[in-house]
């Protein structure tokens, strides 16, 4: 049996051969796996968000000529000052 060497100093002991080889008790092995899963998922979310922002940016810059957020002429409107 070896004492666990995980960063949070749990003071647990490694019992199983794979725990002894990793110097991590069962709880700390689970915590390490969860940390890795969160790290990988975070990377996936960042990648997806970056891709989405790129698509939104491209769409914002792909407007037809003459369109800048305001109409260039009134369509179907009658001025109250025009007879």
mmCIF file of N, CA and C in Angstrom:
data_model
loop_
_atom_site.group_PDB
_atom_site.id
_atom_site.type_symbol
_atom_site.label_atom_id
_atom_site.label_comp_id
_atom_site.label_asym_id
_atom_site.label_seq_id
_atom_site.Cartn_x
_atom_site.Cartn_y
_atom_site.Cartn_z
ATOM 1 N N UNK A 1 0.844 -1.187 0.000
ATOM 2 C CA UNK A 1 0.000 0.000 0.000
ATOM 3 C C UNK A 1 0.887 1.247 0.000
ATOM 4 N N UNK A 2 0.535 2.188 -0.870
ATOM 5 C CA UNK A 2 1.234 3.466 -0.937
ATOM 6 C C UNK A 2 0.278 4.573 -0.529
ATOM 7 N N UNK A 3 0.839 5.649 -0.031
ATOM 8 C CA UNK A 3 0.014 6.807 0.281
ATOM 9 C C UNK A 3 -0.308 7.537 -1.020
ATOM 10 N N UNK A 4 -1.541 8.008 -1.133
ATOM 11 C CA UNK A 4 -1.999 8.722 -2.329
ATOM 12 C C UNK A 4 -1.181 10.000 -2.512
ATOM 13 N N UNK A 5 -0.846 10.298 -3.755
ATOM 14 C CA UNK A 5 -0.027 11.473 -4.067
ATOM 15 C C UNK A 5 -0.800 12.552 -4.826
ATOM 16 N N UNK A 6 -2.119 12.532 -4.734
ATOM 17 C CA UNK A 6 -2.921 13.510 -5.474
ATOM 18 C C UNK A 6 -2.709 14.902 -4.893
ATOM 19 N N UNK A 7 -2.928 15.919 -5.710
ATOM 20 C CA UNK A 7 -2.624 17.299 -5.344
ATOM 21 C C UNK A 7 -3.411 17.818 -4.141
ATOM 22 N N UNK A 8 -4.562 17.225 -3.818
ATOM 23 C CA UNK A 8 -5.359 17.749 -2.707
ATOM 24 C C UNK A 8 -4.993 17.123 -1.361
ATOM 25 N N UNK A 9 -3.961 16.277 -1.344
ATOM 26 C CA UNK A 9 -3.453 15.668 -0.105
ATOM 27 C C UNK A 9 -4.580 15.037 0.707
ATOM 28 N N UNK A 10 -5.249 14.056 0.101
ATOM 29 C CA UNK A 10 -6.392 13.407 0.740
ATOM 30 C C UNK A 10 -5.980 12.479 1.884
ATOM 31 N N UNK A 11 -4.710 12.112 1.940
ATOM 32 C CA UNK A 11 -4.170 11.189 2.953
ATOM 33 C C UNK A 11 -4.734 9.785 2.815
ATOM 34 N N UNK A 12 -5.270 9.460 1.632
ATOM 35 C CA UNK A 12 -5.763 8.119 1.374
ATOM 36 C C UNK A 12 -4.621 7.195 0.991
ATOM 37 N N UNK A 13 -4.965 5.921 0.797
ATOM 38 C CA UNK A 13 -3.953 4.933 0.428
ATOM 39 C C UNK A 13 -4.353 4.213 -0.847
ATOM 40 N N UNK A 14 -3.357 3.871 -1.624
ATOM 41 C CA UNK A 14 -3.543 3.132 -2.861
ATOM 42 C C UNK A 14 -3.534 1.647 -2.522
ATOM 43 N N UNK A 15 -4.589 0.939 -2.903
ATOM 44 C CA UNK A 15 -4.738 -0.465 -2.546
ATOM 45 C C UNK A 15 -4.602 -1.372 -3.765
ATOM 46 N N UNK A 16 -5.310 -1.042 -4.824
ATOM 47 C CA UNK A 16 -5.318 -1.867 -6.027
ATOM 48 C C UNK A 16 -4.043 -1.626 -6.840
ATOM 49 N N UNK A 17 -3.628 -2.618 -7.647
ATOM 50 C CA UNK A 17 -2.394 -2.456 -8.436
ATOM 51 C C UNK A 17 -2.399 -1.209 -9.329
ATOM 52 N N UNK A 18 -3.547 -0.914 -9.992
ATOM 53 C CA UNK A 18 -3.587 0.282 -10.847
ATOM 54 C C UNK A 18 -3.511 1.567 -10.029
ATOM 55 N N UNK A 19 -4.028 1.527 -8.803
ATOM 56 C CA UNK A 19 -3.924 2.684 -7.916
ATOM 57 C C UNK A 19 -2.475 2.878 -7.473
ATOM 58 N N UNK A 20 -1.827 1.783 -7.136
ATOM 59 C CA UNK A 20 -0.423 1.842 -6.715
ATOM 60 C C UNK A 20 0.442 2.358 -7.862
ATOM 61 N N UNK A 21 0.183 1.877 -9.073
ATOM 62 C CA UNK A 21 0.965 2.310 -10.237
ATOM 63 C C UNK A 21 0.795 3.808 -10.490
ATOM 64 N N UNK A 22 -0.401 4.332 -10.248
ATOM 65 C CA UNK A 22 -0.674 5.751 -10.487
ATOM 66 C C UNK A 22 -0.421 6.615 -9.255
ATOM 67 N N UNK A 23 -0.179 5.995 -8.101
ATOM 68 C CA UNK A 23 -0.041 6.702 -6.825
ATOM 69 C C UNK A 23 -1.284 7.528 -6.502
ATOM 70 N N UNK A 24 -2.453 6.988 -6.852
ATOM 71 C CA UNK A 24 -3.721 7.655 -6.590
ATOM 72 C C UNK A 24 -4.711 6.671 -5.985
ATOM 73 N N UNK A 25 -5.395 7.095 -4.913
ATOM 74 C CA UNK A 25 -6.435 6.251 -4.338
ATOM 75 C C UNK A 25 -7.654 6.265 -5.263
ATOM 76 N N UNK A 26 -8.646 5.442 -4.961
ATOM 77 C CA UNK A 26 -9.827 5.328 -5.819
ATOM 78 C C UNK A 26 -10.549 6.664 -5.985
ATOM 79 N N UNK A 27 -10.767 7.380 -4.890
ATOM 80 C CA UNK A 27 -11.466 8.666 -4.960
ATOM 81 C C UNK A 27 -10.696 9.683 -5.799
ATOM 82 N N UNK A 28 -9.374 9.707 -5.636
ATOM 83 C CA UNK A 28 -8.566 10.671 -6.385
ATOM 84 C C UNK A 28 -8.447 10.286 -7.857
ATOM 85 N N UNK A 29 -8.475 8.982 -8.154
ATOM 86 C CA UNK A 29 -8.508 8.566 -9.559
ATOM 87 C C UNK A 29 -9.805 9.048 -10.205
ATOM 88 N N UNK A 30 -10.920 8.905 -9.484
ATOM 89 C CA UNK A 30 -12.206 9.392 -9.996
ATOM 90 C C UNK A 30 -12.163 10.908 -10.214
ATOM 91 N N UNK A 31 -11.586 11.628 -9.252
ATOM 92 C CA UNK A 31 -11.486 13.087 -9.370
ATOM 93 C C UNK A 31 -10.616 13.474 -10.560
ATOM 94 N N UNK A 32 -9.528 12.750 -10.772
ATOM 95 C CA UNK A 32 -8.644 13.037 -11.902
ATOM 96 C C UNK A 32 -9.368 12.787 -13.232
ATOM 97 N N UNK A 33 -10.148 11.709 -13.294
ATOM 98 C CA UNK A 33 -10.922 11.423 -14.512
ATOM 99 C C UNK A 33 -11.955 12.522 -14.780
ATOM 100 N N UNK A 34 -12.603 12.973 -13.721
ATOM 101 C CA UNK A 34 -13.591 14.047 -13.873
ATOM 102 C C UNK A 34 -12.913 15.342 -14.321
ATOM 103 N N UNK A 35 -11.757 15.652 -13.744
ATOM 104 C CA UNK A 35 -11.011 16.843 -14.163
ATOM 105 C C UNK A 35 -10.689 16.770 -15.650
ATOM 106 N N UNK A 36 -10.259 15.616 -16.115
ATOM 107 C CA UNK A 36 -9.917 15.434 -17.525
ATOM 108 C C UNK A 36 -11.165 15.553 -18.399
ATOM 109 N N UNK A 37 -12.276 14.976 -17.949
ATOM 110 C CA UNK A 37 -13.521 15.061 -18.716
ATOM 111 C C UNK A 37 -13.985 16.513 -18.836
ATOM 112 N N UNK A 38 -13.885 17.264 -17.755
ATOM 113 C CA UNK A 38 -14.275 18.675 -17.775
ATOM 114 C C UNK A 38 -13.344 19.460 -18.693
ATOM 115 N N UNK A 39 -12.054 19.182 -18.634
ATOM 116 C CA UNK A 39 -11.084 19.869 -19.488
ATOM 117 C C UNK A 39 -11.402 19.619 -20.963
ATOM 118 N N UNK A 40 -11.671 18.363 -21.315
ATOM 119 C CA UNK A 40 -11.985 18.024 -22.704
ATOM 120 C C UNK A 40 -13.294 18.674 -23.154
ATOM 121 N N UNK A 41 -14.298 18.640 -22.303
ATOM 122 C CA UNK A 41 -15.597 19.230 -22.656
ATOM 123 C C UNK A 41 -15.472 20.741 -22.820
ATOM 124 N N UNK A 42 -14.693 21.364 -21.946
ATOM 125 C CA UNK A 42 -14.476 22.805 -22.047
ATOM 126 C C UNK A 42 -13.814 23.154 -23.373
ATOM 127 N N UNK A 43 -12.836 22.358 -23.776
ATOM 128 C CA UNK A 43 -12.168 22.586 -25.060
ATOM 129 C C UNK A 43 -13.159 22.450 -26.214
ATOM 130 N N UNK A 44 -14.063 21.479 -26.138
ATOM 131 C CA UNK A 44 -15.080 21.301 -27.180
ATOM 132 C C UNK A 44 -16.028 22.496 -27.239
ATOM 133 N N UNK A 45 -16.431 22.992 -26.074
ATOM 134 C CA UNK A 45 -17.346 24.132 -26.019
ATOM 135 C C UNK A 45 -16.672 25.380 -26.588
ATOM 136 N N UNK A 46 -15.412 25.596 -26.228
ATOM 137 C CA UNK A 46 -14.677 26.754 -26.746
ATOM 138 C C UNK A 46 -14.538 26.656 -28.261
ATOM 139 N N UNK A 47 -14.230 25.475 -28.767
ATOM 140 C CA UNK A 47 -14.097 25.282 -30.215
ATOM 141 C C UNK A 47 -15.424 25.569 -30.929
ATOM 142 N N UNK A 48 -16.521 25.056 -30.377
ATOM 143 C CA UNK A 48 -17.838 25.278 -30.988
ATOM 144 C C UNK A 48 -18.222 26.756 -30.939
ATOM 145 N N UNK A 49 -17.951 27.416 -29.824
ATOM 146 C CA UNK A 49 -18.276 28.838 -29.700
ATOM 147 C C UNK A 49 -17.449 29.667 -30.674
ATOM 148 N N UNK A 50 -16.185 29.327 -30.827
ATOM 149 C CA UNK A 50 -15.318 30.037 -31.766
ATOM 150 C C UNK A 50 -15.822 29.876 -33.196
ATOM 151 N N UNK A 51 -16.232 28.668 -33.538
ATOM 152 C CA UNK A 51 -16.774 28.411 -34.876
ATOM 153 C C UNK A 51 -18.068 29.202 -35.099
ATOM 154 N N UNK A 52 -18.936 29.201 -34.107
ATOM 155 C CA UNK A 52 -20.197 29.934 -34.218
ATOM 156 C C UNK A 52 -19.952 31.431 -34.366
ATOM 157 N N UNK A 53 -19.032 31.971 -33.576
ATOM 158 C CA UNK A 53 -18.722 33.395 -33.693
ATOM 159 C C UNK A 53 -18.163 33.731 -35.068
ATOM 160 N N UNK A 54 -17.355 32.837 -35.611
ATOM 161 C CA UNK A 54 -16.834 33.038 -36.963
ATOM 162 C C UNK A 54 -17.946 33.072 -37.992
ATOM 163 N N UNK A 55 -18.907 32.168 -37.860
ATOM 164 C CA UNK A 55 -20.045 32.136 -38.786
ATOM 165 C C UNK A 55 -20.911 33.387 -38.647
ATOM 166 N N UNK A 56 -21.141 33.821 -37.418
ATOM 167 C CA UNK A 56 -21.928 35.037 -37.198
ATOM 168 C C UNK A 56 -21.213 36.259 -37.766
ATOM 169 N N UNK A 57 -19.913 36.322 -37.574
ATOM 170 C CA UNK A 57 -19.125 37.429 -38.107
ATOM 171 C C UNK A 57 -19.184 37.437 -39.631
ATOM 172 N N UNK A 58 -19.042 36.265 -40.238
ATOM 173 C CA UNK A 58 -19.105 36.168 -41.700
ATOM 174 C C UNK A 58 -20.488 36.581 -42.203
ATOM 175 N N UNK A 59 -21.533 36.167 -41.507
ATOM 176 C CA UNK A 59 -22.892 36.529 -41.915
ATOM 177 C C UNK A 59 -23.121 38.033 -41.781
ATOM 178 N N UNK A 60 -22.560 38.633 -40.755
ATOM 179 C CA UNK A 60 -22.728 40.068 -40.547
ATOM 180 C C UNK A 60 -22.025 40.875 -41.628
ATOM 181 N N UNK A 61 -20.955 40.338 -42.169
ATOM 182 C CA UNK A 61 -20.197 41.046 -43.197
ATOM 183 C C UNK A 61 -20.627 40.666 -44.611
ATOM 184 N N UNK A 62 -21.604 39.809 -44.752
ATOM 185 C CA UNK A 62 -22.034 39.339 -46.073
ATOM 186 C C UNK A 62 -23.358 39.962 -46.502
ATOM 187 N N UNK A 63 -23.666 41.165 -46.025
ATOM 188 C CA UNK A 63 -24.911 41.837 -46.402
ATOM 189 C C UNK A 63 -24.841 42.290 -47.854
ATOM 190 N N UNK A 64 -25.977 42.329 -48.529
ATOM 191 C CA UNK A 64 -25.995 42.834 -49.909
ATOM 192 C C UNK A 64 -25.565 44.302 -49.955
ATOM 193 N N UNK A 65 -25.039 44.726 -51.100
ATOM 194 C CA UNK A 65 -24.599 46.112 -51.271
ATOM 195 C C UNK A 65 -25.757 47.064 -51.019
ATOM 196 N N UNK A 66 -25.489 48.155 -50.347
ATOM 197 C CA UNK A 66 -26.499 49.172 -50.081
ATOM 198 C C UNK A 66 -27.285 48.942 -48.810
ATOM 199 N N UNK A 67 -27.102 47.818 -48.158
ATOM 200 C CA UNK A 67 -27.832 47.536 -46.924
ATOM 201 C C UNK A 67 -26.901 47.801 -45.749
ATOM 202 N N UNK A 68 -27.253 48.783 -44.956
ATOM 203 C CA UNK A 68 -26.429 49.144 -43.807
ATOM 204 C C UNK A 68 -27.280 49.270 -42.558
ATOM 205 N N UNK A 69 -28.356 48.564 -42.505
ATOM 206 C CA UNK A 69 -29.204 48.592 -41.329
ATOM 207 C C UNK A 69 -30.356 49.582 -41.416
ATOM 208 N N UNK A 70 -30.373 50.436 -42.427
ATOM 209 C CA UNK A 70 -31.470 51.388 -42.587
ATOM 210 C C UNK A 70 -31.975 51.304 -44.023
ATOM 211 N N UNK A 71 -33.268 51.459 -44.231
ATOM 212 C CA UNK A 71 -33.782 51.393 -45.605
ATOM 213 C C UNK A 71 -33.267 52.569 -46.429
ATOM 214 N N UNK A 72 -33.048 52.313 -47.714
ATOM 215 C CA UNK A 72 -32.567 53.372 -48.601
ATOM 216 C C UNK A 72 -33.714 54.181 -49.174
ATOM 217 N N UNK A 73 -34.926 53.661 -49.116
ATOM 218 C CA UNK A 73 -36.094 54.397 -49.595
ATOM 219 C C UNK A 73 -37.311 53.907 -48.830
ATOM 220 N N UNK A 74 -38.319 54.746 -48.779
ATOM 221 C CA UNK A 74 -39.563 54.361 -48.125
ATOM 222 C C UNK A 74 -40.413 53.583 -49.106
ATOM 223 N N UNK A 75 -40.917 52.489 -48.664
ATOM 224 C CA UNK A 75 -41.773 51.671 -49.506
ATOM 225 C C UNK A 75 -43.128 51.592 -48.828
ATOM 226 N N UNK A 76 -44.170 52.067 -49.543
ATOM 227 C CA UNK A 76 -45.517 51.959 -49.007
ATOM 228 C C UNK A 76 -45.839 52.979 -47.943
ATOM 229 N N UNK A 77 -44.993 53.976 -47.753
ATOM 230 C CA UNK A 77 -45.272 55.003 -46.757
ATOM 231 C C UNK A 77 -45.694 56.282 -47.473
ATOM 232 N N UNK A 78 -46.607 56.976 -46.856
ATOM 233 C CA UNK A 78 -47.054 58.254 -47.400
ATOM 234 C C UNK A 78 -46.713 59.316 -46.380
ATOM 235 N N UNK A 79 -46.072 60.351 -46.834
ATOM 236 C CA UNK A 79 -45.707 61.442 -45.945
ATOM 237 C C UNK A 79 -46.960 62.180 -45.502
ATOM 238 N N UNK A 80 -47.065 62.533 -44.241
ATOM 239 C CA UNK A 80 -48.242 63.289 -43.787
ATOM 240 C C UNK A 80 -48.258 64.696 -44.376
ATOM 241 N N UNK A 81 -47.146 65.166 -44.903
ATOM 242 C CA UNK A 81 -47.058 66.502 -45.472
ATOM 243 C C UNK A 81 -47.274 66.497 -46.978
ATOM 244 N N UNK A 82 -47.420 65.338 -47.569
ATOM 245 C CA UNK A 82 -47.599 65.222 -49.014
ATOM 246 C C UNK A 82 -49.068 64.978 -49.314
ATOM 247 N N UNK A 83 -49.661 65.770 -50.244
ATOM 248 C CA UNK A 83 -51.095 65.605 -50.543
ATOM 249 C C UNK A 83 -51.421 64.318 -51.231
#
